[in-house]
Tab-separated table of C-alpha atoms in Angstrom:
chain	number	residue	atom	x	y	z
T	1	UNK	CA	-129.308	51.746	222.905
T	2	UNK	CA	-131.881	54.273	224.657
T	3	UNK	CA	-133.990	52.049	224.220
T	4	UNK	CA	-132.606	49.398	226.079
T	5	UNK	CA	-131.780	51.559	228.914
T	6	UNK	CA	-135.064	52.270	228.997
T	7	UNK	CA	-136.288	48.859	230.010
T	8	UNK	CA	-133.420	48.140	232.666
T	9	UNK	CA	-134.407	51.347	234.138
T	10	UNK	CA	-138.197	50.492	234.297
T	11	UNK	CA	-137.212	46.902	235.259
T	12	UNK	CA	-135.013	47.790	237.916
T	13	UNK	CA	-137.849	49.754	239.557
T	14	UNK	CA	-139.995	47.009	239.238
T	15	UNK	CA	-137.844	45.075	240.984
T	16	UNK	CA	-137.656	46.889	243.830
T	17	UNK	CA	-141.336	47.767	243.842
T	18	UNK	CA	-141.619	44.278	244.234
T	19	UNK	CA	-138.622	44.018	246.938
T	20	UNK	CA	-140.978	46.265	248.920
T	21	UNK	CA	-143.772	43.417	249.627
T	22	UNK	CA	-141.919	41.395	251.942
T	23	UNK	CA	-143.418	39.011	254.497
T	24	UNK	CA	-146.550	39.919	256.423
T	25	UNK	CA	-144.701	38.431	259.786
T	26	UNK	CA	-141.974	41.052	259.257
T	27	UNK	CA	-141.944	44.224	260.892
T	28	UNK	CA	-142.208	47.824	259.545
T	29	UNK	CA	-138.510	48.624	260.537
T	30	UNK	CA	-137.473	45.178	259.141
T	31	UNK	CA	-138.980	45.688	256.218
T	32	UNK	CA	-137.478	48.753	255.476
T	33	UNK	CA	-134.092	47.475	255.603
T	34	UNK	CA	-134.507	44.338	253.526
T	35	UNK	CA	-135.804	46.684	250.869
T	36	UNK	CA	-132.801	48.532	251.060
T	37	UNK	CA	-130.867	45.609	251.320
T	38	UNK	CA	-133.023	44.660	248.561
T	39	UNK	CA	-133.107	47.298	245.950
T	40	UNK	CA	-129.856	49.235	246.807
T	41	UNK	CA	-130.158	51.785	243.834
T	42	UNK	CA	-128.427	54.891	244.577
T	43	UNK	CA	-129.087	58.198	242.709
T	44	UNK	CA	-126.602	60.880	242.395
T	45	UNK	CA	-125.427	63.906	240.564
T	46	UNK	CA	-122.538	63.649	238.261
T	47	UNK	CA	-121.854	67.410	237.091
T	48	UNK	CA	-123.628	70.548	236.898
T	49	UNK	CA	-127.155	71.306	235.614
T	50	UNK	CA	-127.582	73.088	232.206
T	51	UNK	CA	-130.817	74.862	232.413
T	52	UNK	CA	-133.822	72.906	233.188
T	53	UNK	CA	-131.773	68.905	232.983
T	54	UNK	CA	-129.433	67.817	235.204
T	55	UNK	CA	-126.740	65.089	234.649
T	56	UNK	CA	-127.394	62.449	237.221
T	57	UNK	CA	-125.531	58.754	237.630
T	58	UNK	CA	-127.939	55.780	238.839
T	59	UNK	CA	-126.491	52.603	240.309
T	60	UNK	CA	-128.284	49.136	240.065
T	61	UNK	CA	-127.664	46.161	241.707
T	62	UNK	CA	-127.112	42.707	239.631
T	63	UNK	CA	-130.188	41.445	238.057
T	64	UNK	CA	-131.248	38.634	235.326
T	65	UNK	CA	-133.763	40.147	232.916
T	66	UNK	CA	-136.118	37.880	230.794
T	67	UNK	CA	-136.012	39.429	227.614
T	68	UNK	CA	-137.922	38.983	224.477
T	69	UNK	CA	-136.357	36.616	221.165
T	70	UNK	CA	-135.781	39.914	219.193
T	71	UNK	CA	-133.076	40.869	221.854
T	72	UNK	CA	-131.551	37.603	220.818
T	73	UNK	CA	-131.298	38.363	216.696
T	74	UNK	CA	-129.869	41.961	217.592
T	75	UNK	CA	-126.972	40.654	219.758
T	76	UNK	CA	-126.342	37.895	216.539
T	77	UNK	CA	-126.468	41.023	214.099
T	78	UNK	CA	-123.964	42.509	215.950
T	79	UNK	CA	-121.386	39.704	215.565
T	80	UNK	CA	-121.937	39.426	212.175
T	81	UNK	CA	-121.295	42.779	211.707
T	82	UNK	CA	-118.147	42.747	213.585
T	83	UNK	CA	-117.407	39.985	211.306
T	84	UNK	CA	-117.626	41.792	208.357
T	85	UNK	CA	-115.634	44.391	209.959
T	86	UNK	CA	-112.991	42.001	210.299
T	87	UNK	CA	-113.377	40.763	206.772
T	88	UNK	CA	-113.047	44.714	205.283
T	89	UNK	CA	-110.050	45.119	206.877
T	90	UNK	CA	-108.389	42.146	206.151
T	91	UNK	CA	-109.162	43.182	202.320
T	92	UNK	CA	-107.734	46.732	202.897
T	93	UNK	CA	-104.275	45.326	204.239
T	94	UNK	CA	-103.995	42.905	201.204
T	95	UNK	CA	-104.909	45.416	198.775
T	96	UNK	CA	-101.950	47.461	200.498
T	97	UNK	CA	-99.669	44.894	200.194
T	98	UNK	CA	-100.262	44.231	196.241
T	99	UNK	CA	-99.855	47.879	195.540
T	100	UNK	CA	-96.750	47.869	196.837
T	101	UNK	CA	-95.395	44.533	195.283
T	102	UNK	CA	-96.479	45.965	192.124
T	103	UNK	CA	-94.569	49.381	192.951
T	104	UNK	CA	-91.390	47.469	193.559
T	105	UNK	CA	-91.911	44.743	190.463
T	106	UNK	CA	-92.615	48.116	187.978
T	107	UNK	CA	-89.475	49.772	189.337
T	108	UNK	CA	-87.087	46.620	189.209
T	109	UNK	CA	-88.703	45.736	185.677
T	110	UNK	CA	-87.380	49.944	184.695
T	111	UNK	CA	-84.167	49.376	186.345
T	112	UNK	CA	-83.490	46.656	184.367
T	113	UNK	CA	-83.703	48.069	180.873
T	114	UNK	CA	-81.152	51.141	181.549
T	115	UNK	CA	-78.108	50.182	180.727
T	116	UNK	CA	-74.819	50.463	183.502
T	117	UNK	CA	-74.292	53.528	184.910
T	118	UNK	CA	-77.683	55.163	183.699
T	119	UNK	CA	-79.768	57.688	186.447
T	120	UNK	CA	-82.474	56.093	188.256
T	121	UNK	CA	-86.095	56.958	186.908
T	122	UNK	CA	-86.158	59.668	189.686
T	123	UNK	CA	-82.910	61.437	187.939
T	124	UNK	CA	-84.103	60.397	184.976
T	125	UNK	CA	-87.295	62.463	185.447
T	126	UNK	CA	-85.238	65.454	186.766
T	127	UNK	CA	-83.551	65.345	183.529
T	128	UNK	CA	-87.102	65.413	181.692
T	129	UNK	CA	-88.014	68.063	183.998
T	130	UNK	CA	-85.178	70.326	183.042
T	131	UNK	CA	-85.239	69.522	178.864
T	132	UNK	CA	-89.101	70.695	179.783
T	133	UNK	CA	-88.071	74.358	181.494
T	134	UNK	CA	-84.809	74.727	178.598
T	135	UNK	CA	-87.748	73.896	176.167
T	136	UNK	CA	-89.920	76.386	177.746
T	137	UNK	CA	-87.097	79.021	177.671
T	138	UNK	CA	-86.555	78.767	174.235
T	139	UNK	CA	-89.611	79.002	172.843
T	140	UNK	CA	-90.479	82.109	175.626
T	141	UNK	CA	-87.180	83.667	173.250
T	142	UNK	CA	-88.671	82.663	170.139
T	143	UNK	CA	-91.759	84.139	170.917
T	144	UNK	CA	-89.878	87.572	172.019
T	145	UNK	CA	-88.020	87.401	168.524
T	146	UNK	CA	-91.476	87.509	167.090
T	147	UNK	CA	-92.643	90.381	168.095
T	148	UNK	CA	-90.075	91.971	167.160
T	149	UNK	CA	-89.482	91.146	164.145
T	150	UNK	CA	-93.704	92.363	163.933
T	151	UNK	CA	-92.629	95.339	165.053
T	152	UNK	CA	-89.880	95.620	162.593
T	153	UNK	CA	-91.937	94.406	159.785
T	154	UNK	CA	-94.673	96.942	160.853
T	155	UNK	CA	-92.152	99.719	161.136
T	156	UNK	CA	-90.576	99.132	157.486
T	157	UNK	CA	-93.962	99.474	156.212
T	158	UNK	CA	-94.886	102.458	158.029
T	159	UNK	CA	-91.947	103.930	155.958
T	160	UNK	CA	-92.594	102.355	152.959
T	161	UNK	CA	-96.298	103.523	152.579
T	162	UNK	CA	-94.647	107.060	153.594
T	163	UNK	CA	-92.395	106.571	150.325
T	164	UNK	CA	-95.664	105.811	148.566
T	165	UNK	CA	-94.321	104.660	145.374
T	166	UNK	CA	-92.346	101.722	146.310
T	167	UNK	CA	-92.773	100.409	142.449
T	168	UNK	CA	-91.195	101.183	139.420
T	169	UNK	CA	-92.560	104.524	139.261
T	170	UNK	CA	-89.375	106.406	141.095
T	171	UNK	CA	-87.067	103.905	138.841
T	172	UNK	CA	-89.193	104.877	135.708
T	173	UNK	CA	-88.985	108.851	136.843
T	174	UNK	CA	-84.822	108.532	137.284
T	175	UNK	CA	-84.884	107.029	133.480
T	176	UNK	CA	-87.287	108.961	132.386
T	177	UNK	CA	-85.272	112.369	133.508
T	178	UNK	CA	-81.934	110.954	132.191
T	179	UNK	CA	-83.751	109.870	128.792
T	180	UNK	CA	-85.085	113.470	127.709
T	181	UNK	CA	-82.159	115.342	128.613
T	182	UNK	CA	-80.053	112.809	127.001
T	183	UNK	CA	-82.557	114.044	123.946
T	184	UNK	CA	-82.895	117.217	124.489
T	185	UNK	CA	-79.048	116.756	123.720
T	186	UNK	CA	-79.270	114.831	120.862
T	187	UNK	CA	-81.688	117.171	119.545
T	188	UNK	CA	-78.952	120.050	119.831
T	189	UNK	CA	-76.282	118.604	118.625
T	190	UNK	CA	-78.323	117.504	115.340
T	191	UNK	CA	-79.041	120.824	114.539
T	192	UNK	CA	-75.564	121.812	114.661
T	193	UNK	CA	-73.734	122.270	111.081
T	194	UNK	CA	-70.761	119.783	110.726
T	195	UNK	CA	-67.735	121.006	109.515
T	196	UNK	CA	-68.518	120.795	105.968
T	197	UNK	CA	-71.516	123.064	106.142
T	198	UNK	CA	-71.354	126.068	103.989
T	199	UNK	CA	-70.819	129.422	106.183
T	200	UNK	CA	-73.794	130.898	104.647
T	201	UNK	CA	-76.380	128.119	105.778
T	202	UNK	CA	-78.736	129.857	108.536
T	203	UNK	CA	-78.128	129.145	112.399
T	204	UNK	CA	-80.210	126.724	113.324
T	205	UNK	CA	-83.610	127.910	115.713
T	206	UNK	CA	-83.640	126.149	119.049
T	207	UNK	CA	-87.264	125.725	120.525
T	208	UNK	CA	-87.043	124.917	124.694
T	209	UNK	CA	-89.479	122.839	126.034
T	210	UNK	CA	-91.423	124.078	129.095
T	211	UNK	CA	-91.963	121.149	131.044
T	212	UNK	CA	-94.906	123.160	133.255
T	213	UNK	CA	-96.299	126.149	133.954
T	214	UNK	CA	-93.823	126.761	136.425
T	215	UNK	CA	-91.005	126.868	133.743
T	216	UNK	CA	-93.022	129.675	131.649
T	217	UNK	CA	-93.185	131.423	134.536
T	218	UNK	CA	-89.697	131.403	135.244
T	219	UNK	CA	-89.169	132.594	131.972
T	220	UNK	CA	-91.069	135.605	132.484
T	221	UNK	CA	-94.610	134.422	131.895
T	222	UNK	CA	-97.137	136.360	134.039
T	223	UNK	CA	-100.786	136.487	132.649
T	224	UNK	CA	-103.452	133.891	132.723
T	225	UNK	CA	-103.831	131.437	129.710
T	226	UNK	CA	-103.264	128.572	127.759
T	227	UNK	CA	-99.861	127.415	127.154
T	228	UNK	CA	-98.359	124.156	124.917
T	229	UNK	CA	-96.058	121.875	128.151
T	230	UNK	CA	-94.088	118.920	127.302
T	231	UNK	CA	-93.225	117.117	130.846
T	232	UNK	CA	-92.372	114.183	128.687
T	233	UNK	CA	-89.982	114.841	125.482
T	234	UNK	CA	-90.796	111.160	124.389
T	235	UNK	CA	-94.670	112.085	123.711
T	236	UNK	CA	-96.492	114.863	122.404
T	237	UNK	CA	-96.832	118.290	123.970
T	238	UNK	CA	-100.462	119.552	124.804
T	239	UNK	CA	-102.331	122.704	125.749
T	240	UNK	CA	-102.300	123.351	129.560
T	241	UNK	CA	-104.437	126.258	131.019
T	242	UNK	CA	-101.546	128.241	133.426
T	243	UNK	CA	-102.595	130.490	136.393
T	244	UNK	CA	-99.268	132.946	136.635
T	245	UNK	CA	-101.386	134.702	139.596
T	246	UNK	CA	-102.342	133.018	142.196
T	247	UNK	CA	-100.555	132.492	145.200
T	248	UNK	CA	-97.145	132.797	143.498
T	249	UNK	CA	-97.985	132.133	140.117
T	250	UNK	CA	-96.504	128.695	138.120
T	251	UNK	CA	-99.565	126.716	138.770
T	252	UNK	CA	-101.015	123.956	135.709
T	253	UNK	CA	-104.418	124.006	136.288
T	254	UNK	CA	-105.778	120.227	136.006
T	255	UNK	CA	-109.483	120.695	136.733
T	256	UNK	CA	-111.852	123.573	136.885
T	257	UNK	CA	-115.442	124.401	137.266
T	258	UNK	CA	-117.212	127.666	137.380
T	259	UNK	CA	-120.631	127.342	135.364
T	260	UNK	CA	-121.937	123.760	134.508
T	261	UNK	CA	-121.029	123.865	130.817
T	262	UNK	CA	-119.478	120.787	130.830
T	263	UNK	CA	-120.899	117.410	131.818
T	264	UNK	CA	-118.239	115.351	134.290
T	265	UNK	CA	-120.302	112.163	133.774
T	266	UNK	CA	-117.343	110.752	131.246
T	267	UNK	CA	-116.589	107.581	130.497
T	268	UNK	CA	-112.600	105.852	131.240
T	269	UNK	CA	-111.504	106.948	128.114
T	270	UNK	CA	-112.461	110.144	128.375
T	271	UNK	CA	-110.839	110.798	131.563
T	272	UNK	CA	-108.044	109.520	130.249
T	273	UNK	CA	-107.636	112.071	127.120
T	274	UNK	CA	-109.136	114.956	128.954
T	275	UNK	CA	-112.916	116.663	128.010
T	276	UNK	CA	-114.209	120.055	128.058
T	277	UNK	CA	-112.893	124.144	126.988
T	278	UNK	CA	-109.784	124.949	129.147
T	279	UNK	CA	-110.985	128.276	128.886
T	280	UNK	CA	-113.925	127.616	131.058
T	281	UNK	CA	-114.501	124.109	132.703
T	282	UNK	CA	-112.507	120.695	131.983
T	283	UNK	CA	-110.611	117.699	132.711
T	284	UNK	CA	-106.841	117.936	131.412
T	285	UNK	CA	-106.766	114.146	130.840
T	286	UNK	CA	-105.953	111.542	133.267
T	287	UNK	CA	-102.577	110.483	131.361
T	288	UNK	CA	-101.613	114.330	131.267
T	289	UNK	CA	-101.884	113.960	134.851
T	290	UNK	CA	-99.855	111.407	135.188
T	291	UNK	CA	-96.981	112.643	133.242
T	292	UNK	CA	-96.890	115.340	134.702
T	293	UNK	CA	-96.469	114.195	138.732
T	294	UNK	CA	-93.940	111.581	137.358
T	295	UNK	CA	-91.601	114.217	135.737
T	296	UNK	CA	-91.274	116.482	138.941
T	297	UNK	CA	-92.057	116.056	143.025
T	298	UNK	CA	-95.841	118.187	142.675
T	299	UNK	CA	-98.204	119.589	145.457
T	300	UNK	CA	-101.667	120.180	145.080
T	301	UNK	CA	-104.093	123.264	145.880
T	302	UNK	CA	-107.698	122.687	145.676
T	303	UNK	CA	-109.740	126.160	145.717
T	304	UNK	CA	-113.022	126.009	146.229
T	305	UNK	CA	-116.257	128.993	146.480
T	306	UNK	CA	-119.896	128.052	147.163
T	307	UNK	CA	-123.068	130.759	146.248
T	308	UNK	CA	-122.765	132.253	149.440
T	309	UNK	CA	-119.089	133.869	148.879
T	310	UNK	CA	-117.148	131.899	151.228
T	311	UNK	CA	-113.530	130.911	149.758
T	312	UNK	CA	-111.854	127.930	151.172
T	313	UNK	CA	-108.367	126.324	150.029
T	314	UNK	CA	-106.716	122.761	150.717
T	315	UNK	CA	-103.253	122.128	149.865
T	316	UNK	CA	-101.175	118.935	149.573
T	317	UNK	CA	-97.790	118.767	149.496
T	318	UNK	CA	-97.450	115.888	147.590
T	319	UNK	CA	-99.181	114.584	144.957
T	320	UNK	CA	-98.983	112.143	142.083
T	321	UNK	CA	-101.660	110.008	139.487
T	322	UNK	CA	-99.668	106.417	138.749
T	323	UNK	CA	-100.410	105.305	135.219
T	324	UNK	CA	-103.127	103.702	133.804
T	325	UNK	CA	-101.863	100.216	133.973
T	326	UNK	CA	-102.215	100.758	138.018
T	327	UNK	CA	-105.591	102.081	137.612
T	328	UNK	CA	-104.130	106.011	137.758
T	329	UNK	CA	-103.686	105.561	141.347
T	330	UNK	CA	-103.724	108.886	143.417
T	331	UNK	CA	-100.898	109.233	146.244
T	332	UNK	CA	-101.318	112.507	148.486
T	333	UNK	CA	-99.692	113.849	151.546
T	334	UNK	CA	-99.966	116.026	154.568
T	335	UNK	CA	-102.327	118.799	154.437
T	336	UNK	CA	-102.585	122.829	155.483
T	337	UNK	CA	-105.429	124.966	154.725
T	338	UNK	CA	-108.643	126.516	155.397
T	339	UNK	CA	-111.473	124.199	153.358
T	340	UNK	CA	-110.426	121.140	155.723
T	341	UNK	CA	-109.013	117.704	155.196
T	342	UNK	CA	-111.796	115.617	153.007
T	343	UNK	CA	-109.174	113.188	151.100
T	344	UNK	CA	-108.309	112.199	154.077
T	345	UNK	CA	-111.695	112.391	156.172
T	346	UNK	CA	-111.411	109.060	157.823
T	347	UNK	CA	-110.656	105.489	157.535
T	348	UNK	CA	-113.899	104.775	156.375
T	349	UNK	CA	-113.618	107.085	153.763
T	350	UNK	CA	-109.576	107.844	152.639
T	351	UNK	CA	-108.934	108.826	148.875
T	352	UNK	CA	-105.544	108.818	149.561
T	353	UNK	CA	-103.854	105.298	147.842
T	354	UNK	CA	-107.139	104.574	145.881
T	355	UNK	CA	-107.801	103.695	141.936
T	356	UNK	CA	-109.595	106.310	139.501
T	357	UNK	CA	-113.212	104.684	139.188
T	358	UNK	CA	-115.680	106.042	136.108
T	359	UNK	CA	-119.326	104.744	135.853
T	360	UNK	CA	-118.444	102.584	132.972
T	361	UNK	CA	-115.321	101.063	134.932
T	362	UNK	CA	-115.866	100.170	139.043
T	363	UNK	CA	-112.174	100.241	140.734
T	364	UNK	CA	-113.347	101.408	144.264
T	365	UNK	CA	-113.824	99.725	147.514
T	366	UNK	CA	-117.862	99.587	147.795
T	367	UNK	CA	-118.694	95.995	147.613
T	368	UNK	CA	-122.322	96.237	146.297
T	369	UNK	CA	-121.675	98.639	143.406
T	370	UNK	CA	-120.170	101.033	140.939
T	371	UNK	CA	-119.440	103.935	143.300
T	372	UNK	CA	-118.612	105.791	139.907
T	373	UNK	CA	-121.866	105.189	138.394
T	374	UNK	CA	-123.928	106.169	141.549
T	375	UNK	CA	-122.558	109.549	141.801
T	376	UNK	CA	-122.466	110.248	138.972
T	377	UNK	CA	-118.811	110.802	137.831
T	378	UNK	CA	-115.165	109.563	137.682
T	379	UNK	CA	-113.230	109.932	140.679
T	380	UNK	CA	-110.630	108.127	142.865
T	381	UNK	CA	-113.420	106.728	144.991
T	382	UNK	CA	-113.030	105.046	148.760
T	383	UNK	CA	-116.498	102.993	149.491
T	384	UNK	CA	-117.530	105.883	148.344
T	385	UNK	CA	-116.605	109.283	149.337
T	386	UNK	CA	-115.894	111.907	151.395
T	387	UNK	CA	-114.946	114.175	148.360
T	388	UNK	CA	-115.959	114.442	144.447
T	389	UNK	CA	-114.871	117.818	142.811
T	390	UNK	CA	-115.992	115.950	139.773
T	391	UNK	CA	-119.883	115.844	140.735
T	392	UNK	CA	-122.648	116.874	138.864
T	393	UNK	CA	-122.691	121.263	138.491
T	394	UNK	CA	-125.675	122.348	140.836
T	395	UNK	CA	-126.255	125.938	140.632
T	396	UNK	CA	-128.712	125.987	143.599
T	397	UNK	CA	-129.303	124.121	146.786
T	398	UNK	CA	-131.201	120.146	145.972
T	399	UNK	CA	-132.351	117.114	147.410
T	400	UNK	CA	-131.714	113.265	147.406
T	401	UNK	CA	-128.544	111.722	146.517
T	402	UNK	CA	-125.226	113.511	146.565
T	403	UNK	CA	-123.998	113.481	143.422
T	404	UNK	CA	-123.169	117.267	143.174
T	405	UNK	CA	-119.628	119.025	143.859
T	406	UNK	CA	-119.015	117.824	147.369
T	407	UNK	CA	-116.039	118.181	150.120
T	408	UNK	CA	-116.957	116.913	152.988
T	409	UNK	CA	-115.086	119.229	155.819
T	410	UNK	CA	-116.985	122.232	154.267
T	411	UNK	CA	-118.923	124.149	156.762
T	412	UNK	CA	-122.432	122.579	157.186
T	413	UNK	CA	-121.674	119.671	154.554
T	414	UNK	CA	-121.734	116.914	157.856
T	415	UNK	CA	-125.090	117.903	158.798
T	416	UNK	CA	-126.841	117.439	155.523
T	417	UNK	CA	-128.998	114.465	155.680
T	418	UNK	CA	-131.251	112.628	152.882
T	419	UNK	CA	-134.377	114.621	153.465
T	420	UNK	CA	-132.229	118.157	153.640
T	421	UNK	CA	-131.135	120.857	151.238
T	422	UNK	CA	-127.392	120.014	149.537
T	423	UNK	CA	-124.889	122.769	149.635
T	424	UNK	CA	-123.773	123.378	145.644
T	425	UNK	CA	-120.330	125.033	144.661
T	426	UNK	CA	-119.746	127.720	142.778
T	427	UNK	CA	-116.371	127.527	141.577
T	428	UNK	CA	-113.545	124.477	142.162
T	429	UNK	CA	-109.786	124.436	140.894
T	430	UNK	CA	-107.325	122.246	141.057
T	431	UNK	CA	-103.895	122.988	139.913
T	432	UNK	CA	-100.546	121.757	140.648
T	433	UNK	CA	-96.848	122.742	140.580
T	434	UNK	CA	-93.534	121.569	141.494
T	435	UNK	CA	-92.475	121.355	145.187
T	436	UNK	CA	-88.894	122.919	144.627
T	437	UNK	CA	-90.485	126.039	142.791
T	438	UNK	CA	-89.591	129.988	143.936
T	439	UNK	CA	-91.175	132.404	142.336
């Protein structure tokens, strides 16, 4: 369109440039006003100026213009674009139109299957709409009811692994109480003369069964030594090494070491009958062990001396060895004490609630071997340790793997690394007695 503009504008000046030549007979005056009669093109502003352009309005007079054949196929371009203009529009309208026919043929074709006095598809879609939020509700509840019944579930076993022995081990203590005294009963009365025994026959000799250390003490036992214990009337007694001194006296002494003269790398079996001189360093026997716990509630005191002097003690206040058919699983509780918590170091390494591993039988939790075998010894190995009272007798500082006497909380034992000196033990104990015992 400028450009188009721009050739009336130079046309029109031509024009009057033209205008300007009239006839040579004319005069000067006359001339002048046929050329404005001529060429009346008036120029004049039409706002203000903004900067260095200024808006100005030009007026020409009627004029024919000879104008190229391209002129001619622009102004029939034009039309046929208008045409096509027309033609679009006339499509829009119609495609309008069908979308609504076909709105009011989908509803009248929906109307027609409900049956007499059914909602319209709007009410019909309220209804969805609030089946869809009663939906929502319920499952919003359900999924509240869950989580709490998780947190139930979690809370029952929270106090089921703090009654540890959830089995048939408390059943099997209750019976196994009942049963000997019901024996120990039997026993007397079988000894008893009936009423046809001669007057002169001898009074029969009643021998009690100490159950523990802790019942020889109560009877007046007070010096060091071995002693024959029966905590189950239904097997054999044994020997049991008592220590009627320390810290109250009553304790059965279930492990001890004081000089390396007895090798701890034993096979299942022999941890399960006991090894070694209970006068100086042994195992009492994993069954033993087990009988023991199960006849009476027990705690545990662990005392321990390395080459230096130092004394350290850990006690547990409850402690029991399952039977062999559960792998002589150890159960301990809370802990007080000097020598620190190692059974119960972290949860990397927890002792507490594992099976009795030996290095010809792998129970523990290490994935890529015999924990047992490694170090060296039988034990109720994590994956592996943070504790082994059982490990190899070292009576001076070594090197390499720690298969010695180790508790882990012991001053300076976290700081040992492969390359550096291990800290030996002089002397270990563990003994046990029953909770409800007053010296």
């Amino acid at each position: 369109m400028k450009l188009i503009y721009m050739i009336l504008f130079k046309a029109a000046l031509l024009i009057c440039v033209k205008g300007s030549a009239v006839t040579e007979d004319s005069t000067e005056s006359v001339g002048e006003e046929k050329l404005i009669e001529a060429c009346p093109i008036k120029l004049k502003s039409s706002g203000k100026c903004d900067g260095e352009e200024c808006p100005y309005q030009i007026s020409l007079p009627p004029m024919t213009l000879q104008l190229p054949k391209h002129f001619r196929l622009i102004e029939k371009t034009l039309k046929e674009v208008q045409n096509l203009k027309e033609v679009v529009n006339k499509m829009k309208k119609s495609c309008q139109d069908c979308k609504l026919q076909a709105d009011d043929n989908q509803e009248r074709d929906s109307n027609e299957f409900l049956p007499p006095g059914t909602d319209s598809p709007t009410d019909q879609g309220k209804i969805q709409d609030n089946k869809v939020k009663e939906l929502q509700s319920k499952v919003s509840k359900l999924s509240v009811s869950l989580k709490n019944a998780k947190n139930e579930i979690r809370s029952l076993q929270g106090r089921l692994e703090q009654m540890n022995l959830i089995n048939m081990n408390n059943v099997e203590n209750y019976v196994d109480n009942r049963i000997a005294n019901l024996t120990f009963a039997v026993n007397v009365l079988g000894d008893k003369c009936s009423s046809n025994c001669p007057a002169t026959q001898p009074n029969p000799v009643i021998q009690l069964l100490q159950g523990d250390c802790s019942n020889y003490f109560a009877a007046g036992k007070r010096h060091n030594g071995i002693y024959k214990i029966t905590p189950d009337p239904r097997n054999e007694s044994f020997d049991a090494y008592c220590d009627m001194e320390s810290m109250g006296g009553g304790w059965t002494v279930i492990q001890m070491r004081q000089d390396g003269s007895t090798n701890f790398n034993r096979t299942w079996n022999e941890y399960k009958n006991g090894f070694g001189n209970l006068s100086r360093e042994f195992w009492l026997g994993n069954d033993k062990i087990h009988l023991l716990t199960k006849s009476k509630d027990m705690q545990l005191r662990i005392e321990l001396e390395d080459f230096n002097g130092i004394r350290e003690y850990a006690k547990y206040e409850q402690f029991y060895v399952a039977n062999e058919f559960l792998k002589y699983r150890l159960s301990i509780g809370s802990y007080s004490g000097t020598a620190g918590d190692a059974l119960h170091f972290n949860k990397y390494y927890n002792h507490d609630q594992k099976f009795f591993t030996t290095p010809d039988k792998d129970n523990d939790r290490y994935p890529s071997g015999n924990c047992g075998a490694y170090y060296s010894s039988g034990w109720w190995f994590d994956a592996c340790l943070a504790a082994n009272l059982n490990g190899k007798y070292y009576h001076k500082k070594y090197k390499g793997v720690r298969n010695g006497i180790f508790w882990g909380t012991w001053p300076g034992a976290s700081e040992d690394n492969i390359n550096s000196y291990r800290l030996p033990f002089k002397k270990v104990k563990m003994m046990i007695k029953p909770k409800s015992f007053l010296p």
